[in-house]
PDB file of C-alpha atoms in Angstrom:
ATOM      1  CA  UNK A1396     -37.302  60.393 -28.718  1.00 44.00           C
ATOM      2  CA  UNK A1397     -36.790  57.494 -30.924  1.00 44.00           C
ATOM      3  CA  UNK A1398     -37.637  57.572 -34.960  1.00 45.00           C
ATOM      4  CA  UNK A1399     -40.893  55.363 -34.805  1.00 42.00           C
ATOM      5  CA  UNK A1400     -40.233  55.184 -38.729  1.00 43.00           C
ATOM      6  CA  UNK A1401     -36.995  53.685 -38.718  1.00 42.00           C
ATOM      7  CA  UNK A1402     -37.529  49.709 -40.093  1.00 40.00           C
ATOM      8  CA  UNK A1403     -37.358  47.259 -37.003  1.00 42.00           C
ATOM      9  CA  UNK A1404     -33.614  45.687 -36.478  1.00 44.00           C
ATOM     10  CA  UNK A1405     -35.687  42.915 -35.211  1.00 46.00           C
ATOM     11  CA  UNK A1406     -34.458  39.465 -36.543  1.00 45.00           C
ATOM     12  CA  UNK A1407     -37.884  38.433 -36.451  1.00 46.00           C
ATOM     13  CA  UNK A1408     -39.840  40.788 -37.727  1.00 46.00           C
ATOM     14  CA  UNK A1409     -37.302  41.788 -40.546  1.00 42.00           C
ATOM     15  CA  UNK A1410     -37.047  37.860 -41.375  1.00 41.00           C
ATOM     16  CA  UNK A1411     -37.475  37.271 -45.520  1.00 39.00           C
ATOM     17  CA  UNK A1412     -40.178  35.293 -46.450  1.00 42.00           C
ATOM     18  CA  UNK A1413     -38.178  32.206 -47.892  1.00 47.00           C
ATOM     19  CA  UNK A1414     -36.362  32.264 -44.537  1.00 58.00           C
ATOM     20  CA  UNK A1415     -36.651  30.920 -41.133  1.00 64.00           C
ATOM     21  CA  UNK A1416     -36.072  32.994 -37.898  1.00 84.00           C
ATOM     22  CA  UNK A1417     -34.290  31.029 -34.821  1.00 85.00           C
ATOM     23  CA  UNK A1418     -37.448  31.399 -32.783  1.00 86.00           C
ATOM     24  CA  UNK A1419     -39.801  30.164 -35.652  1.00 86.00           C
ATOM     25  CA  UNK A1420     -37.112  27.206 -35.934  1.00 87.00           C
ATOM     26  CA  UNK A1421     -37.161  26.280 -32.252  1.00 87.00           C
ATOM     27  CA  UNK A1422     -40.848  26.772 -32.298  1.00 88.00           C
ATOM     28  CA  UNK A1423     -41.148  23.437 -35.368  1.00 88.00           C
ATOM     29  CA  UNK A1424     -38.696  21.802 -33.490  1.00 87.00           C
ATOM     30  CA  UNK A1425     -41.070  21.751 -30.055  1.00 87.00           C
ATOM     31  CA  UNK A1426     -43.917  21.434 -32.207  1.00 88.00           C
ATOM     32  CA  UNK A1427     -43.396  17.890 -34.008  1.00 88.00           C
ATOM     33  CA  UNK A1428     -41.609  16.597 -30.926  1.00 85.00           C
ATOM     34  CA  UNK A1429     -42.992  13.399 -29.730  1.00 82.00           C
ATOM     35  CA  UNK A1430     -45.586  13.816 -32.498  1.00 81.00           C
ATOM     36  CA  UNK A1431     -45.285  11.812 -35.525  1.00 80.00           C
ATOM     37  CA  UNK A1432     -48.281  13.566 -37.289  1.00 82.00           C
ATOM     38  CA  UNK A1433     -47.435  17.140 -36.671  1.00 82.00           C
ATOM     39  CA  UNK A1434     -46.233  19.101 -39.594  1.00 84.00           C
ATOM     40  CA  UNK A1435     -44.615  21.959 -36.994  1.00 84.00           C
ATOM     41  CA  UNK A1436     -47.078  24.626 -38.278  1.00 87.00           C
ATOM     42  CA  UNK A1437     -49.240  24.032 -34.849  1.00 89.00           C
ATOM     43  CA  UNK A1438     -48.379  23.436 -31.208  1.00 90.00           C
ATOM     44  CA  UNK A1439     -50.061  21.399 -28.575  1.00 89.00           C
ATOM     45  CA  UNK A1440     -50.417  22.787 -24.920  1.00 89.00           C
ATOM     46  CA  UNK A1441     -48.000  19.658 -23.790  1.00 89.00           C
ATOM     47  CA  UNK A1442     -45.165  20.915 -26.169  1.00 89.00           C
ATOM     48  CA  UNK A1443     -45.858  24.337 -25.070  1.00 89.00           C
ATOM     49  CA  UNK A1444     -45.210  23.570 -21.635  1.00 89.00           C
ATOM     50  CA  UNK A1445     -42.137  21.682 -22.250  1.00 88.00           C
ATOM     51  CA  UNK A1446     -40.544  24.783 -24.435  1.00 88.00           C
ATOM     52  CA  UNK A1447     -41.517  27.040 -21.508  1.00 88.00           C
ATOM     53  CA  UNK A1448     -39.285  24.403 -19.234  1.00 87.00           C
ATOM     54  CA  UNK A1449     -36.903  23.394 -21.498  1.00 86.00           C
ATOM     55  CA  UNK A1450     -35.743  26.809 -22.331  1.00 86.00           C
ATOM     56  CA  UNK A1451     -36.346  27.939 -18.518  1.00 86.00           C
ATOM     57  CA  UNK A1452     -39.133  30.684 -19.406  1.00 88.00           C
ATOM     58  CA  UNK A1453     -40.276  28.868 -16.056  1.00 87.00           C
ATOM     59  CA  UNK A1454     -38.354  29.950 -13.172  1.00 87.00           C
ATOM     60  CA  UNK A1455     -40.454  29.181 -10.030  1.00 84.00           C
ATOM     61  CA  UNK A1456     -41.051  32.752  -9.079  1.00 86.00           C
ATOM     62  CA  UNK A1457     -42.147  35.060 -11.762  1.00 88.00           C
ATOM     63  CA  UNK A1458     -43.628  32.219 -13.778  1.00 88.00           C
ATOM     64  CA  UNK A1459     -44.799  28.872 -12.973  1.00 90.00           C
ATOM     65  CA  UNK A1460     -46.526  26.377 -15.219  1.00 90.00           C
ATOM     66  CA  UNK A1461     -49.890  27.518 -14.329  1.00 91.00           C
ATOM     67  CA  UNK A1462     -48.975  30.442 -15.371  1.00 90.00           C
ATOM     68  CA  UNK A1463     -47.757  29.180 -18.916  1.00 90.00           C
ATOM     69  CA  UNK A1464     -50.914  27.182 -18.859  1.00 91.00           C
ATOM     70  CA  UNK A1465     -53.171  30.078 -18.426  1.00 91.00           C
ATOM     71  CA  UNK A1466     -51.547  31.612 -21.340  1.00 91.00           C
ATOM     72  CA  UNK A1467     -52.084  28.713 -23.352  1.00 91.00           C
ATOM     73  CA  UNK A1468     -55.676  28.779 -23.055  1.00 91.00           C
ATOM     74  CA  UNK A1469     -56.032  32.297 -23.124  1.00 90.00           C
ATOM     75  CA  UNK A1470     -54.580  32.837 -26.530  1.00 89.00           C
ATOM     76  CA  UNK A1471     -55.364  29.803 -28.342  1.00 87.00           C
ATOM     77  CA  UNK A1472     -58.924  29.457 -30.064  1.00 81.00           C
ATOM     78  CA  UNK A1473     -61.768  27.910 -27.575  1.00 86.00           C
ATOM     79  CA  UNK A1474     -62.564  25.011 -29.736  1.00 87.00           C
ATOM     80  CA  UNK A1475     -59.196  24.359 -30.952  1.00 88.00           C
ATOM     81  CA  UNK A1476     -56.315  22.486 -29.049  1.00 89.00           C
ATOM     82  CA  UNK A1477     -53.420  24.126 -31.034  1.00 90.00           C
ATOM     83  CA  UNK A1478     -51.717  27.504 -31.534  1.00 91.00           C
ATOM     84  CA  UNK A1479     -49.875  28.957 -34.422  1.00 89.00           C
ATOM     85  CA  UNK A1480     -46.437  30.231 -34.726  1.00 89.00           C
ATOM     86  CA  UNK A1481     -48.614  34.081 -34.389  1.00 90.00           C
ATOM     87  CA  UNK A1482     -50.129  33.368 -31.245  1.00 90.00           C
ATOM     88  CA  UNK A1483     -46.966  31.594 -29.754  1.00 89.00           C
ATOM     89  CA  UNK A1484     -45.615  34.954 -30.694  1.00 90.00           C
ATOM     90  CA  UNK A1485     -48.325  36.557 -28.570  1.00 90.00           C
ATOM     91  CA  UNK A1486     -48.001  34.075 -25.721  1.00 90.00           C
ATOM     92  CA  UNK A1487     -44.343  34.586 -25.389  1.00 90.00           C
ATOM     93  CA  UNK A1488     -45.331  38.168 -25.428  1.00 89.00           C
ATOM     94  CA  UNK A1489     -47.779  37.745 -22.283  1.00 89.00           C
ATOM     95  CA  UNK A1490     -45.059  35.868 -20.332  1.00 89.00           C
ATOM     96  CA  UNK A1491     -42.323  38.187 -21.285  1.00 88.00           C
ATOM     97  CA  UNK A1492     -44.349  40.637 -18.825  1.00 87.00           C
ATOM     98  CA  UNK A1493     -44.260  38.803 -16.089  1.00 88.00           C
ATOM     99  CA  UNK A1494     -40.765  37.311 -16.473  1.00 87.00           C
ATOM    100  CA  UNK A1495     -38.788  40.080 -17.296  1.00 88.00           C
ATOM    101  CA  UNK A1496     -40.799  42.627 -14.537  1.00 86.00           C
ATOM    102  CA  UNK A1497     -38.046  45.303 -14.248  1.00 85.00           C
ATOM    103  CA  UNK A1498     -37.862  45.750 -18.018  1.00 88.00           C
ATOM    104  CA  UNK A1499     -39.994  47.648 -20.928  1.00 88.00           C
ATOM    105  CA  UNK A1500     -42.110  45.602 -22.720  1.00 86.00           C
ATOM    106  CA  UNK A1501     -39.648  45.276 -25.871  1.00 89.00           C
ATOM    107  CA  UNK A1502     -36.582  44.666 -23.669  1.00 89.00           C
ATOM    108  CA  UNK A1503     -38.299  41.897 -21.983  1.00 88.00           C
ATOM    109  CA  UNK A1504     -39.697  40.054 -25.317  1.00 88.00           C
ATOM    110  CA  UNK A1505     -36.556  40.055 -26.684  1.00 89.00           C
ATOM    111  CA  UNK A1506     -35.061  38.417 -23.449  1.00 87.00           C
ATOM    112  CA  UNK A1507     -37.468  35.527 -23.183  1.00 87.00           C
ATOM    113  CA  UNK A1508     -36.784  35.168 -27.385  1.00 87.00           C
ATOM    114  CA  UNK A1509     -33.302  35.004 -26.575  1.00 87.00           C
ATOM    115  CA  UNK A1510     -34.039  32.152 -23.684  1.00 86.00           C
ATOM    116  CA  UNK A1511     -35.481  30.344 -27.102  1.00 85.00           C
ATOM    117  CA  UNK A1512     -33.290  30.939 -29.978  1.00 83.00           C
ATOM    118  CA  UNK A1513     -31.719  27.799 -31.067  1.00 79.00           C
ATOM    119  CA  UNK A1514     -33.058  25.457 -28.651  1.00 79.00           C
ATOM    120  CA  UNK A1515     -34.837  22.086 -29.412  1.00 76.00           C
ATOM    121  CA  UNK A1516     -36.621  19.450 -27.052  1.00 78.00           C
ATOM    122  CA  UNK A1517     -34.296  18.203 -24.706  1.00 74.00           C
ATOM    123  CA  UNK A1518     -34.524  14.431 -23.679  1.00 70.00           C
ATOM    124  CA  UNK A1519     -34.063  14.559 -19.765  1.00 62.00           C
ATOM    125  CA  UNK A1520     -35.289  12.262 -17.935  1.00 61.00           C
ATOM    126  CA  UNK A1521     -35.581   9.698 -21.101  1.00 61.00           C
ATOM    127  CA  UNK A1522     -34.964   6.220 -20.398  1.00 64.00           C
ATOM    128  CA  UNK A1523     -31.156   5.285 -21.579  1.00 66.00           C
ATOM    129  CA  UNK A1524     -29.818   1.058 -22.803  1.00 65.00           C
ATOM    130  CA  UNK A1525     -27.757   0.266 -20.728  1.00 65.00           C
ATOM    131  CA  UNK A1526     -24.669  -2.009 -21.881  1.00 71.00           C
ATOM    132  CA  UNK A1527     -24.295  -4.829 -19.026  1.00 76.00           C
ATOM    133  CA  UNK A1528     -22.755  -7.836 -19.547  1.00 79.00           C
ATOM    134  CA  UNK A1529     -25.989  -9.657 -18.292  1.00 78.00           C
ATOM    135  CA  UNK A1530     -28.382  -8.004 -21.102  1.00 75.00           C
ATOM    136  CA  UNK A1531     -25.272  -8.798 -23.884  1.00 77.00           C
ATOM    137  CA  UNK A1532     -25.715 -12.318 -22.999  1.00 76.00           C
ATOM    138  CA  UNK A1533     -29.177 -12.424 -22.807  1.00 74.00           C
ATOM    139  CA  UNK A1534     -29.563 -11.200 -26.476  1.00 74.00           C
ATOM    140  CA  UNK A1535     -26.422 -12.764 -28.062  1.00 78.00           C
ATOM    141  CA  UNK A1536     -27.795 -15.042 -30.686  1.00 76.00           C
ATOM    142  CA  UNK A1537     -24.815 -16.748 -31.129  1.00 77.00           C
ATOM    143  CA  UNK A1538     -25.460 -18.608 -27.532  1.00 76.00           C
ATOM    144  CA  UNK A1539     -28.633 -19.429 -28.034  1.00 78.00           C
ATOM    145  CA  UNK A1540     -29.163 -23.020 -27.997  1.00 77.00           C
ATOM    146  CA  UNK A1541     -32.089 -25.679 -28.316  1.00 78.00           C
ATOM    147  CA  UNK A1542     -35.061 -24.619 -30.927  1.00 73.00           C
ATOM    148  CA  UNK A1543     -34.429 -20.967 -30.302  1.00 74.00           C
ATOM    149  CA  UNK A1544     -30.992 -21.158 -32.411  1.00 75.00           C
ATOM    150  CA  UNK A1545     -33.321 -22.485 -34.990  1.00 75.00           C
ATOM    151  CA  UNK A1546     -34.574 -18.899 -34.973  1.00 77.00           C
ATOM    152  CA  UNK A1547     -32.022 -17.408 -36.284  1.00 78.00           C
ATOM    153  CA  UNK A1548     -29.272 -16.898 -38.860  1.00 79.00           C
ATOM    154  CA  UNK A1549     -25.517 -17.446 -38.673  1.00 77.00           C
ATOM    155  CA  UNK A1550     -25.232 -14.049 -39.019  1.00 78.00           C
ATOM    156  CA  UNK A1551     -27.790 -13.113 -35.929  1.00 75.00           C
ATOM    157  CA  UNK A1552     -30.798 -12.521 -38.090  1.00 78.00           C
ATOM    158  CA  UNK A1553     -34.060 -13.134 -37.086  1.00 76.00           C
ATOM    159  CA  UNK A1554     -35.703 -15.929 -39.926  1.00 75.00           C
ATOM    160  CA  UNK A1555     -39.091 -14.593 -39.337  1.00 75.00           C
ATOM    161  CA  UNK A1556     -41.621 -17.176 -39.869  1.00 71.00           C
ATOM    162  CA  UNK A1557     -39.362 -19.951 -40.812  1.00 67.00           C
ATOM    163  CA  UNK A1558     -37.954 -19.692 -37.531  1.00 65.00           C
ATOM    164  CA  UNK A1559     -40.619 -20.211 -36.038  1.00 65.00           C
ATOM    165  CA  UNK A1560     -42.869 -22.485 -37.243  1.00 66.00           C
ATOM    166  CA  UNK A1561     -41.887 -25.980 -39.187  1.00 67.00           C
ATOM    167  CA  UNK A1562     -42.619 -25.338 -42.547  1.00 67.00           C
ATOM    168  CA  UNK A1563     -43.560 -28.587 -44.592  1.00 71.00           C
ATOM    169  CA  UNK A1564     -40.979 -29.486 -47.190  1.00 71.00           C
ATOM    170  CA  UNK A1565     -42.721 -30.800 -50.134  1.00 75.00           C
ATOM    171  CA  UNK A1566     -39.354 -32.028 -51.919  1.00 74.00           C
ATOM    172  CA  UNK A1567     -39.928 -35.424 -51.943  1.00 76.00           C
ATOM    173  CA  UNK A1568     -37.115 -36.351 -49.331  1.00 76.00           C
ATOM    174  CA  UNK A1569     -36.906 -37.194 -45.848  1.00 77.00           C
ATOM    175  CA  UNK A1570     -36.349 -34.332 -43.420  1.00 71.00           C
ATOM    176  CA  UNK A1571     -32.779 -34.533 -42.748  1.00 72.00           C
ATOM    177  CA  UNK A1572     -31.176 -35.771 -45.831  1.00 77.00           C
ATOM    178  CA  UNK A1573     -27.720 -34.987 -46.502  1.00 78.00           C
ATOM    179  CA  UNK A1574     -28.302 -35.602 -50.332  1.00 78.00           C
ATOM    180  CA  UNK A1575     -31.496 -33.916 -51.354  1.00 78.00           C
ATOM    181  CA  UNK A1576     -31.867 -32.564 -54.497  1.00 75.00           C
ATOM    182  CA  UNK A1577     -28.900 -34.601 -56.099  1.00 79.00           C
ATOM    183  CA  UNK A1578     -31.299 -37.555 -57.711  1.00 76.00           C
ATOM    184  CA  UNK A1579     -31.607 -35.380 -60.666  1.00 74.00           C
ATOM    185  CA  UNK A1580     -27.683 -35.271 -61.067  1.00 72.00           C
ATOM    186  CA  UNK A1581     -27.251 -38.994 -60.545  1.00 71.00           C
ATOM    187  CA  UNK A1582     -30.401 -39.437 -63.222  1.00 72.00           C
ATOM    188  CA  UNK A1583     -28.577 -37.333 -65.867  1.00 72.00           C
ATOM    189  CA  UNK A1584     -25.173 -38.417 -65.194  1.00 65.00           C
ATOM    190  CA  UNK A1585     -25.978 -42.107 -65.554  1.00 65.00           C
ATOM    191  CA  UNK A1586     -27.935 -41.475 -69.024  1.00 64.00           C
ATOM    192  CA  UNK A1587     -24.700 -39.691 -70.355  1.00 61.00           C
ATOM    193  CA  UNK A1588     -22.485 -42.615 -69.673  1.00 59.00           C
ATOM    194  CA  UNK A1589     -24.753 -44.685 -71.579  1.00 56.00           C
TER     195      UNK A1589
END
């Protein structure tokens, strides 16, 4: 029989305090994904369910996303919409039994942990830019003509507000001047000649 004494050689159970196991780091990674509020200390049942597919915990057979679902709900509190890296521990536990069938129940957890370790939210299926020469022209500022170059910068910047509205000058000259702001020059020069 096996020393029940002996310390666990369990990376996550033997993890130091001030340190982060793989799994806990995958789990933070899941848990603020597509969240800008979450802190990575919690989990919603959506992220949950993309870990589980994401890191193929879901294989069709064994375990299917009602399945991972059921879980969900079963561990987590019944007024609360979240569950904590402890209960994810517990959940993965709970799948690891049905995934992993043919194995004991330590064998198997450490299986589905290692279907985890290191993994983040993948972005299949996200929308990609395309480059085509159509969509270049389209938002090339340099060939934009008429009032909608008066939008913009020489240098492609947007001007905001100016650009878009005519702002009244209150300098005294005519729209369109080529010498505005130089009567104070002619003025000053003329007085020193004097």
């Amino acid at each position: 029989m096996a020393d029940k004494s002996a310390k666990p050689t369990n990376s996550h159970e033997g993890a130091a305090a001030g340190e982060i196991s793989a799994l806990e780091e995958a789990f933070r990674k899941f848990a603020v994904h597509g969240d800008t509020r979450a802190t990575g200390k919690e989990m919603h049942g959506k992220n949950w369910s993309k870990l589980c597919k994401d890191c193929h915990i879901i294989d069709g057979k064994n375990v299917t996303t009602t399945d991972v679902d059921i879980v969900f709900s079963k561990i987590k509190g019944k007024s609360v919409r979240t569950i904590t890296f402890e209960q994810f521990k517990e959940a993965l536990q709970e799948l690891s039994k049905k995934r992993f069938k043919g194995k004991s129940d330590e064998e198997a957890l450490q299986e589905i942990y290692k279907l985890i370790e290191g993994k983040g939210p993948g972005l299949t299926g996200v929308t990609k830019t395309v480059a085509s020469p159509t969509v270049s022209r389209l938002t090339d500022t340099s060939k934009f003509t008429g009032s909608h170059k008066e939008r913009f910068d020489a240098s492609g910047k947007g001007k905001g507000r100016a650009g878009r509205e005519d702002l009244v000058d209150n300098s005294g000259y005519v729209s369109g001047y080529k010498h505005a702001g130089t009567y104070d020059h002619k003025v000053q020069g003329n007085k020193e000649l004097d």
